[in-house]
Amino acid sequence: MTSSQLKAMRDGTVEMTKQRLLLAGRSRDPKLGDQASLDRGFEVSRVETVTSAAQALAAYGKSLAALVTDSQSAELQAASRELVASLGRVPEAKEKLSDKQLEAIGTVVQEVGGLWIDVKRKEAVTTIVRESRQAIDRLCDLLARDFAPGTGWVALQLQVIEDPLIADATNVLYDGRSYDERKRASDAIDLVHGNRMRRTEVLQHVTDAATAMKKANGALAQAVEDSTWSAQDIQAFAERAQSLRAAVKIITTK
């Protein structure tokens, strides 16, 4: 988390808040919320929830892919444990899963072991997709909601400090009585533009990937129910899951 790009957004929010305070002091604008809180809603717990959601989706794809490739027992067990642990860490996913469902997801892989028994692996894929369908859809919804351009919490937490900082910095840039004052205002404006560029790219990328993955998960679930899925379908889905993980890595790793 300390090296994450989402944390970079949070740190950018802190820095913009500090710059606004340096330029204009405390504000009476209620829209700025608790001015003692520099991170403006980028609480560590919220960051961890978003990161865990992305990790759970990646683990889901990884587990399915391991079942349709010549994976050994250790790899299968690791993928299964990662999936169960990831789902259990996200409240929004846990709400959609009973303890019995989580247990079923874990034990079905244990029953496969390291043997290449086609029927057993197909049963495992079917169980995982069926039991986790609602939770996976919920995770996709969570990411699409939180990163929605203009309305998601990431955008709003940045905008709530960006707009006042631009206004205050512009005033100082025009009315500042010294070069140092105007230079500080100019640097603050550059800081806002940098954060806005990062925000625009990340929000659309993650939102598009989450929406696409939910649609793909629905198609996979239907194929499972119809017994029409193939190993290629699973591999393609796993690649999409990794693509979403890569999108979130724009936020979670430098």
PDB file of C-alpha atoms in Angstrom:
ATOM      1  CA  MET A   1       0.000   0.000   0.000  1.00  0.00           C
ATOM      2  CA  THR A   2       2.826   2.456   0.755  1.00  0.00           C
ATOM      3  CA  SER A   3       3.932   2.325  -2.892  1.00  0.00           C
ATOM      4  CA  SER A   4       0.467   2.359  -4.405  1.00  0.00           C
ATOM      5  CA  GLN A   5      -0.769   4.817  -6.966  1.00  0.00           C
ATOM      6  CA  LEU A   6      -4.027   5.139  -5.063  1.00  0.00           C
ATOM      7  CA  LYS A   7      -1.952   6.227  -2.116  1.00  0.00           C
ATOM      8  CA  ALA A   8      -0.311   8.677  -4.523  1.00  0.00           C
ATOM      9  CA  MET A   9      -3.791  10.096  -5.148  1.00  0.00           C
ATOM     10  CA  ARG A  10      -4.329  10.271  -1.401  1.00  0.00           C
ATOM     11  CA  ASP A  11      -0.941  11.940  -0.909  1.00  0.00           C
ATOM     12  CA  GLY A  12      -1.771  14.361  -3.697  1.00  0.00           C
ATOM     13  CA  THR A  13      -4.966  15.263  -1.885  1.00  0.00           C
ATOM     14  CA  VAL A  14      -3.029  15.883   1.320  1.00  0.00           C
ATOM     15  CA  GLU A  15      -0.523  18.072  -0.530  1.00  0.00           C
ATOM     16  CA  MET A  16      -3.272  20.054  -2.264  1.00  0.00           C
ATOM     17  CA  THR A  17      -4.994  20.622   1.067  1.00  0.00           C
ATOM     18  CA  LYS A  18      -1.757  21.880   2.579  1.00  0.00           C
ATOM     19  CA  GLN A  19      -1.159  24.171  -0.381  1.00  0.00           C
ATOM     20  CA  ARG A  20      -4.642  25.629  -0.111  1.00  0.00           C
ATOM     21  CA  LEU A  21      -4.159  26.250   3.602  1.00  0.00           C
ATOM     22  CA  LEU A  22      -0.831  27.948   2.933  1.00  0.00           C
ATOM     23  CA  LEU A  23      -2.374  30.148   0.257  1.00  0.00           C
ATOM     24  CA  ALA A  24      -5.680  31.059   1.895  1.00  0.00           C
ATOM     25  CA  GLY A  25      -5.841  29.706   5.440  1.00  0.00           C
ATOM     26  CA  ARG A  26      -8.838  27.942   6.923  1.00  0.00           C
ATOM     27  CA  SER A  27     -12.054  28.192   4.940  1.00  0.00           C
ATOM     28  CA  ARG A  28     -15.614  28.510   6.169  1.00  0.00           C
ATOM     29  CA  ASP A  29     -16.873  26.624   3.121  1.00  0.00           C
ATOM     30  CA  PRO A  30     -18.815  23.592   4.491  1.00  0.00           C
ATOM     31  CA  LYS A  31     -18.135  21.695   1.265  1.00  0.00           C
ATOM     32  CA  LEU A  32     -14.532  21.277   2.360  1.00  0.00           C
ATOM     33  CA  GLY A  33     -15.687  19.120   5.249  1.00  0.00           C
ATOM     34  CA  ASP A  34     -13.388  18.390   8.186  1.00  0.00           C
ATOM     35  CA  GLN A  35     -10.381  20.581   7.515  1.00  0.00           C
ATOM     36  CA  ALA A  36      -8.429  18.799  10.219  1.00  0.00           C
ATOM     37  CA  SER A  37      -8.482  15.753   7.910  1.00  0.00           C
ATOM     38  CA  LEU A  38      -5.933  16.369   5.196  1.00  0.00           C
ATOM     39  CA  ASP A  39      -6.642  13.196   3.194  1.00  0.00           C
ATOM     40  CA  ARG A  40     -10.269  14.160   2.466  1.00  0.00           C
ATOM     41  CA  GLY A  41     -11.866  10.748   2.528  1.00  0.00           C
ATOM     42  CA  PHE A  42      -8.910   8.690   1.293  1.00  0.00           C
ATOM     43  CA  GLU A  43      -8.956   6.698   4.507  1.00  0.00           C
ATOM     44  CA  VAL A  44      -6.596   3.736   4.603  1.00  0.00           C
ATOM     45  CA  SER A  45      -9.532   1.354   5.185  1.00  0.00           C
ATOM     46  CA  ARG A  46     -11.282   2.586   2.025  1.00  0.00           C
ATOM     47  CA  VAL A  47      -8.091   2.239   0.030  1.00  0.00           C
ATOM     48  CA  GLU A  48      -7.611  -1.306   1.329  1.00  0.00           C
ATOM     49  CA  THR A  49     -11.175  -2.286   0.376  1.00  0.00           C
ATOM     50  CA  VAL A  50     -10.694  -1.147  -3.211  1.00  0.00           C
ATOM     51  CA  THR A  51      -7.329  -2.878  -3.463  1.00  0.00           C
ATOM     52  CA  SER A  52      -8.700  -6.100  -1.980  1.00  0.00           C
ATOM     53  CA  ALA A  53     -11.583  -6.063  -4.450  1.00  0.00           C
ATOM     54  CA  ALA A  54      -9.169  -5.940  -7.364  1.00  0.00           C
ATOM     55  CA  GLN A  55      -7.047  -8.681  -5.818  1.00  0.00           C
ATOM     56  CA  ALA A  56     -10.101 -10.894  -5.329  1.00  0.00           C
ATOM     57  CA  LEU A  57     -11.112 -10.531  -8.979  1.00  0.00           C
ATOM     58  CA  ALA A  58      -7.598 -11.373 -10.109  1.00  0.00           C
ATOM     59  CA  ALA A  59      -7.532 -14.397  -7.777  1.00  0.00           C
ATOM     60  CA  TYR A  60     -10.859 -15.560  -9.203  1.00  0.00           C
ATOM     61  CA  GLY A  61      -9.492 -15.549 -12.736  1.00  0.00           C
ATOM     62  CA  LYS A  62      -6.260 -17.155 -11.603  1.00  0.00           C
ATOM     63  CA  SER A  63      -8.090 -19.981  -9.825  1.00  0.00           C
ATOM     64  CA  LEU A  64     -10.216 -20.782 -12.856  1.00  0.00           C
ATOM     65  CA  ALA A  65      -7.211 -20.664 -15.168  1.00  0.00           C
ATOM     66  CA  ALA A  66      -5.288 -23.054 -12.888  1.00  0.00           C
ATOM     67  CA  LEU A  67      -8.120 -25.556 -13.169  1.00  0.00           C
ATOM     68  CA  VAL A  68      -8.031 -25.698 -16.965  1.00  0.00           C
ATOM     69  CA  THR A  69      -4.271 -25.823 -17.343  1.00  0.00           C
ATOM     70  CA  ASP A  70      -1.866 -28.539 -16.291  1.00  0.00           C
ATOM     71  CA  SER A  71      -1.365 -27.011 -12.850  1.00  0.00           C
ATOM     72  CA  GLN A  72       0.095 -28.986  -9.989  1.00  0.00           C
ATOM     73  CA  SER A  73      -1.534 -29.420  -6.604  1.00  0.00           C
ATOM     74  CA  ALA A  74       0.516 -26.721  -4.874  1.00  0.00           C
ATOM     75  CA  GLU A  75      -0.404 -24.135  -7.487  1.00  0.00           C
ATOM     76  CA  LEU A  76      -4.083 -25.059  -7.331  1.00  0.00           C
ATOM     77  CA  GLN A  77      -4.114 -24.916  -3.532  1.00  0.00           C
ATOM     78  CA  ALA A  78      -2.365 -21.532  -3.502  1.00  0.00           C
ATOM     79  CA  ALA A  79      -4.821 -20.093  -6.020  1.00  0.00           C
ATOM     80  CA  SER A  80      -7.763 -21.437  -4.033  1.00  0.00           C
ATOM     81  CA  ARG A  81      -6.503 -20.044  -0.724  1.00  0.00           C
ATOM     82  CA  GLU A  82      -5.844 -16.673  -2.332  1.00  0.00           C
ATOM     83  CA  LEU A  83      -9.368 -16.556  -3.755  1.00  0.00           C
ATOM     84  CA  VAL A  84     -11.103 -17.500  -0.504  1.00  0.00           C
ATOM     85  CA  ALA A  85      -8.961 -15.099   1.539  1.00  0.00           C
ATOM     86  CA  SER A  86      -9.493 -12.239  -0.928  1.00  0.00           C
ATOM     87  CA  LEU A  87     -13.263 -12.685  -1.004  1.00  0.00           C
ATOM     88  CA  GLY A  88     -13.358 -12.781   2.785  1.00  0.00           C
ATOM     89  CA  ARG A  89     -11.464  -9.487   3.084  1.00  0.00           C
ATOM     90  CA  VAL A  90     -14.020  -7.401   1.191  1.00  0.00           C
ATOM     91  CA  PRO A  91     -17.249  -6.711   3.125  1.00  0.00           C
ATOM     92  CA  GLU A  92     -19.216  -6.142  -0.085  1.00  0.00           C
ATOM     93  CA  ALA A  93     -18.243  -9.607  -1.328  1.00  0.00           C
ATOM     94  CA  LYS A  94     -18.673 -11.295   2.042  1.00  0.00           C
ATOM     95  CA  GLU A  95     -22.268 -10.061   2.154  1.00  0.00           C
ATOM     96  CA  LYS A  96     -22.984 -12.110  -0.962  1.00  0.00           C
ATOM     97  CA  LEU A  97     -21.323 -15.297   0.290  1.00  0.00           C
ATOM     98  CA  SER A  98     -22.350 -17.659   3.054  1.00  0.00           C
ATOM     99  CA  ASP A  99     -19.742 -19.552   5.044  1.00  0.00           C
ATOM    100  CA  LYS A 100     -20.971 -22.676   3.272  1.00  0.00           C
ATOM    101  CA  GLN A 101     -20.281 -21.128  -0.129  1.00  0.00           C
ATOM    102  CA  LEU A 102     -16.783 -20.055   0.874  1.00  0.00           C
ATOM    103  CA  GLU A 103     -16.112 -23.542   2.175  1.00  0.00           C
ATOM    104  CA  ALA A 104     -17.385 -25.087  -1.050  1.00  0.00           C
ATOM    105  CA  ILE A 105     -15.073 -22.882  -3.121  1.00  0.00           C
ATOM    106  CA  GLY A 106     -12.086 -23.984  -1.064  1.00  0.00           C
ATOM    107  CA  THR A 107     -12.820 -27.685  -0.713  1.00  0.00           C
ATOM    108  CA  VAL A 108     -13.702 -28.289  -4.358  1.00  0.00           C
ATOM    109  CA  VAL A 109     -10.109 -27.508  -5.337  1.00  0.00           C
ATOM    110  CA  GLN A 110      -8.742 -29.726  -2.590  1.00  0.00           C
ATOM    111  CA  GLU A 111     -10.751 -32.604  -4.018  1.00  0.00           C
ATOM    112  CA  VAL A 112      -9.123 -32.096  -7.391  1.00  0.00           C
ATOM    113  CA  GLY A 113      -5.637 -32.323  -5.944  1.00  0.00           C
ATOM    114  CA  GLY A 114      -2.834 -32.414  -8.490  1.00  0.00           C
ATOM    115  CA  LEU A 115      -4.434 -35.025 -10.707  1.00  0.00           C
ATOM    116  CA  TRP A 116      -5.412 -34.152 -14.261  1.00  0.00           C
ATOM    117  CA  ILE A 117      -8.930 -35.561 -14.055  1.00  0.00           C
ATOM    118  CA  ASP A 118     -11.048 -33.658 -16.534  1.00  0.00           C
ATOM    119  CA  VAL A 119     -14.412 -34.313 -14.908  1.00  0.00           C
ATOM    120  CA  LYS A 120     -13.168 -33.248 -11.466  1.00  0.00           C
ATOM    121  CA  ARG A 121     -11.706 -30.026 -12.761  1.00  0.00           C
ATOM    122  CA  LYS A 122     -14.852 -29.198 -14.685  1.00  0.00           C
ATOM    123  CA  GLU A 123     -16.871 -29.778 -11.524  1.00  0.00           C
ATOM    124  CA  ALA A 124     -14.540 -27.427  -9.670  1.00  0.00           C
ATOM    125  CA  VAL A 125     -14.934 -24.700 -12.301  1.00  0.00           C
ATOM    126  CA  THR A 126     -18.710 -25.075 -12.168  1.00  0.00           C
ATOM    127  CA  THR A 127     -18.776 -24.855  -8.372  1.00  0.00           C
ATOM    128  CA  ILE A 128     -16.509 -21.817  -8.176  1.00  0.00           C
ATOM    129  CA  VAL A 129     -18.406 -19.896 -10.858  1.00  0.00           C
ATOM    130  CA  ARG A 130     -21.821 -20.725  -9.410  1.00  0.00           C
ATOM    131  CA  GLU A 131     -20.982 -20.079  -5.773  1.00  0.00           C
ATOM    132  CA  SER A 132     -19.059 -16.864  -6.338  1.00  0.00           C
ATOM    133  CA  ARG A 133     -21.199 -15.328  -9.100  1.00  0.00           C
ATOM    134  CA  GLN A 134     -22.974 -12.768  -6.939  1.00  0.00           C
ATOM    135  CA  ALA A 135     -19.840 -11.839  -5.017  1.00  0.00           C
ATOM    136  CA  ILE A 136     -17.801 -11.339  -8.191  1.00  0.00           C
ATOM    137  CA  ASP A 137     -20.534  -9.217  -9.751  1.00  0.00           C
ATOM    138  CA  ARG A 138     -20.664  -7.155  -6.555  1.00  0.00           C
ATOM    139  CA  LEU A 139     -16.905  -6.560  -6.677  1.00  0.00           C
ATOM    140  CA  CYS A 140     -17.158  -5.371 -10.275  1.00  0.00           C
ATOM    141  CA  ASP A 141     -19.990  -3.039  -9.263  1.00  0.00           C
ATOM    142  CA  LEU A 142     -17.905  -1.749  -6.345  1.00  0.00           C
ATOM    143  CA  LEU A 143     -14.986  -0.795  -8.574  1.00  0.00           C
ATOM    144  CA  ALA A 144     -17.213   0.675 -11.280  1.00  0.00           C
ATOM    145  CA  ARG A 145     -19.054   2.714  -8.638  1.00  0.00           C
ATOM    146  CA  ASP A 146     -16.041   3.975  -6.715  1.00  0.00           C
ATOM    147  CA  PHE A 147     -14.086   4.938  -9.836  1.00  0.00           C
ATOM    148  CA  ALA A 148     -16.995   6.369 -11.826  1.00  0.00           C
ATOM    149  CA  PRO A 149     -15.808   9.622 -13.434  1.00  0.00           C
ATOM    150  CA  GLY A 150     -17.555  12.576 -11.840  1.00  0.00           C
ATOM    151  CA  THR A 151     -19.627  10.623  -9.301  1.00  0.00           C
ATOM    152  CA  GLY A 152     -17.357   8.042  -7.673  1.00  0.00           C
ATOM    153  CA  TRP A 153     -15.718   8.682  -4.332  1.00  0.00           C
ATOM    154  CA  VAL A 154     -12.232   8.916  -5.857  1.00  0.00           C
ATOM    155  CA  ALA A 155     -13.287  11.716  -8.198  1.00  0.00           C
ATOM    156  CA  LEU A 156     -15.296  13.527  -5.537  1.00  0.00           C
ATOM    157  CA  GLN A 157     -12.565  13.386  -2.907  1.00  0.00           C
ATOM    158  CA  LEU A 158     -10.124  14.914  -5.347  1.00  0.00           C
ATOM    159  CA  GLN A 159     -12.505  17.505  -6.725  1.00  0.00           C
ATOM    160  CA  VAL A 160     -13.534  18.760  -3.293  1.00  0.00           C
ATOM    161  CA  ILE A 161     -10.048  20.131  -2.772  1.00  0.00           C
ATOM    162  CA  GLU A 162      -8.988  20.724  -6.385  1.00  0.00           C
ATOM    163  CA  ASP A 163     -11.628  23.350  -7.147  1.00  0.00           C
ATOM    164  CA  PRO A 164     -11.025  25.578  -4.087  1.00  0.00           C
ATOM    165  CA  LEU A 165      -7.253  25.284  -4.531  1.00  0.00           C
ATOM    166  CA  ILE A 166      -7.484  26.436  -8.156  1.00  0.00           C
ATOM    167  CA  ALA A 167      -9.615  29.395  -7.090  1.00  0.00           C
ATOM    168  CA  ASP A 168      -7.307  30.420  -4.240  1.00  0.00           C
ATOM    169  CA  ALA A 169      -4.154  29.880  -6.294  1.00  0.00           C
ATOM    170  CA  THR A 170      -5.517  31.923  -9.195  1.00  0.00           C
ATOM    171  CA  ASN A 171      -6.293  34.817  -6.854  1.00  0.00           C
ATOM    172  CA  VAL A 172      -2.788  34.738  -5.400  1.00  0.00           C
ATOM    173  CA  LEU A 173      -1.237  34.388  -8.858  1.00  0.00           C
ATOM    174  CA  TYR A 174      -2.967  37.600  -9.959  1.00  0.00           C
ATOM    175  CA  ASP A 175      -2.777  39.548  -6.706  1.00  0.00           C
ATOM    176  CA  GLY A 176       0.406  38.230  -5.080  1.00  0.00           C
ATOM    177  CA  ARG A 177       2.759  40.968  -3.935  1.00  0.00           C
ATOM    178  CA  SER A 178       5.981  39.019  -4.408  1.00  0.00           C
ATOM    179  CA  TYR A 179       7.530  36.530  -6.792  1.00  0.00           C
ATOM    180  CA  ASP A 180       7.585  33.869  -4.066  1.00  0.00           C
ATOM    181  CA  GLU A 181       3.850  34.211  -3.500  1.00  0.00           C
ATOM    182  CA  ARG A 182       3.088  33.960  -7.212  1.00  0.00           C
ATOM    183  CA  LYS A 183       5.526  31.057  -7.649  1.00  0.00           C
ATOM    184  CA  ARG A 184       3.805  29.136  -4.843  1.00  0.00           C
ATOM    185  CA  ALA A 185       0.448  29.768  -6.499  1.00  0.00           C
ATOM    186  CA  SER A 186       1.791  28.621  -9.865  1.00  0.00           C
ATOM    187  CA  ASP A 187       3.172  25.414  -8.327  1.00  0.00           C
ATOM    188  CA  ALA A 188      -0.197  24.753  -6.692  1.00  0.00           C
ATOM    189  CA  ILE A 189      -1.958  25.078 -10.057  1.00  0.00           C
ATOM    190  CA  ASP A 190       0.542  22.639 -11.610  1.00  0.00           C
ATOM    191  CA  LEU A 191      -0.141  20.227  -8.744  1.00  0.00           C
ATOM    192  CA  VAL A 192      -3.883  20.316  -9.438  1.00  0.00           C
ATOM    193  CA  HIS A 193      -3.451  19.737 -13.163  1.00  0.00           C
ATOM    194  CA  GLY A 194      -1.146  16.772 -12.496  1.00  0.00           C
ATOM    195  CA  ASN A 195      -3.683  15.193 -10.171  1.00  0.00           C
ATOM    196  CA  ARG A 196      -6.508  15.791 -12.645  1.00  0.00           C
ATOM    197  CA  MET A 197      -4.596  14.080 -15.447  1.00  0.00           C
ATOM    198  CA  ARG A 198      -3.927  11.054 -13.261  1.00  0.00           C
ATOM    199  CA  ARG A 199      -7.541  10.976 -12.132  1.00  0.00           C
ATOM    200  CA  THR A 200      -8.979  11.126 -15.646  1.00  0.00           C
ATOM    201  CA  GLU A 201      -6.839   8.263 -16.919  1.00  0.00           C
ATOM    202  CA  VAL A 202      -7.274   5.982 -13.925  1.00  0.00           C
ATOM    203  CA  LEU A 203     -10.997   6.416 -13.393  1.00  0.00           C
ATOM    204  CA  GLN A 204     -12.026   5.628 -16.953  1.00  0.00           C
ATOM    205  CA  HIS A 205      -9.611   2.715 -17.241  1.00  0.00           C
ATOM    206  CA  VAL A 206     -10.773   0.976 -14.080  1.00  0.00           C
ATOM    207  CA  THR A 207     -14.465   1.671 -14.687  1.00  0.00           C
ATOM    208  CA  ASP A 208     -14.339   0.262 -18.215  1.00  0.00           C
ATOM    209  CA  ALA A 209     -12.414  -2.826 -17.117  1.00  0.00           C
ATOM    210  CA  ALA A 210     -14.779  -3.554 -14.196  1.00  0.00           C
ATOM    211  CA  THR A 211     -17.872  -3.181 -16.366  1.00  0.00           C
ATOM    212  CA  ALA A 212     -16.410  -5.444 -19.042  1.00  0.00           C
ATOM    213  CA  MET A 213     -15.449  -8.078 -16.495  1.00  0.00           C
ATOM    214  CA  LYS A 214     -18.934  -8.191 -15.009  1.00  0.00           C
ATOM    215  CA  LYS A 215     -20.365  -8.751 -18.471  1.00  0.00           C
ATOM    216  CA  ALA A 216     -17.805 -11.471 -19.157  1.00  0.00           C
ATOM    217  CA  ASN A 217     -18.567 -13.131 -15.826  1.00  0.00           C
ATOM    218  CA  GLY A 218     -22.256 -13.245 -16.737  1.00  0.00           C
ATOM    219  CA  ALA A 219     -21.439 -14.885 -20.054  1.00  0.00           C
ATOM    220  CA  LEU A 220     -19.191 -17.398 -18.310  1.00  0.00           C
ATOM    221  CA  ALA A 221     -21.859 -18.218 -15.728  1.00  0.00           C
ATOM    222  CA  GLN A 222     -24.368 -18.851 -18.510  1.00  0.00           C
ATOM    223  CA  ALA A 223     -21.893 -21.051 -20.353  1.00  0.00           C
ATOM    224  CA  VAL A 224     -21.337 -23.032 -17.160  1.00  0.00           C
ATOM    225  CA  GLU A 225     -25.067 -23.546 -16.696  1.00  0.00           C
ATOM    226  CA  ASP A 226     -25.408 -24.633 -20.323  1.00  0.00           C
ATOM    227  CA  SER A 227     -22.292 -26.829 -20.123  1.00  0.00           C
ATOM    228  CA  THR A 228     -20.975 -25.080 -23.193  1.00  0.00           C
ATOM    229  CA  TRP A 229     -17.795 -23.531 -21.798  1.00  0.00           C
ATOM    230  CA  SER A 230     -14.332 -24.529 -22.931  1.00  0.00           C
ATOM    231  CA  ALA A 231     -10.805 -24.182 -21.597  1.00  0.00           C
ATOM    232  CA  GLN A 232     -10.343 -21.337 -24.074  1.00  0.00           C
ATOM    233  CA  ASP A 233     -13.318 -19.526 -22.541  1.00  0.00           C
ATOM    234  CA  ILE A 234     -11.733 -19.794 -19.105  1.00  0.00           C
ATOM    235  CA  GLN A 235      -8.352 -18.642 -20.358  1.00  0.00           C
ATOM    236  CA  ALA A 236      -9.932 -15.646 -22.069  1.00  0.00           C
ATOM    237  CA  PHE A 237     -11.808 -14.767 -18.898  1.00  0.00           C
ATOM    238  CA  ALA A 238      -8.659 -15.114 -16.795  1.00  0.00           C
ATOM    239  CA  GLU A 239      -6.860 -12.748 -19.167  1.00  0.00           C
ATOM    240  CA  ARG A 240      -9.665 -10.226 -18.703  1.00  0.00           C
ATOM    241  CA  ALA A 241      -9.353 -10.578 -14.942  1.00  0.00           C
ATOM    242  CA  GLN A 242      -5.639  -9.928 -15.180  1.00  0.00           C
ATOM    243  CA  SER A 243      -6.350  -6.946 -17.393  1.00  0.00           C
ATOM    244  CA  LEU A 244      -8.542  -5.484 -14.676  1.00  0.00           C
ATOM    245  CA  ARG A 245      -5.845  -6.197 -12.134  1.00  0.00           C
ATOM    246  CA  ALA A 246      -3.394  -4.407 -14.401  1.00  0.00           C
ATOM    247  CA  ALA A 247      -5.801  -1.472 -14.609  1.00  0.00           C
ATOM    248  CA  VAL A 248      -5.995  -1.295 -10.846  1.00  0.00           C
ATOM    249  CA  LYS A 249      -2.202  -1.567 -10.695  1.00  0.00           C
ATOM    250  CA  ILE A 250      -2.265   1.931 -12.138  1.00  0.00           C
ATOM    251  CA  ILE A 251      -3.553   2.682  -8.665  1.00  0.00           C
ATOM    252  CA  THR A 252      -1.991  -0.033  -6.538  1.00  0.00           C
ATOM    253  CA  THR A 253       1.619  -0.060  -7.720  1.00  0.00           C
ATOM    254  CA  LYS A 254       4.009   2.419  -9.157  1.00  0.00           C
TER     255      LYS A 254
END
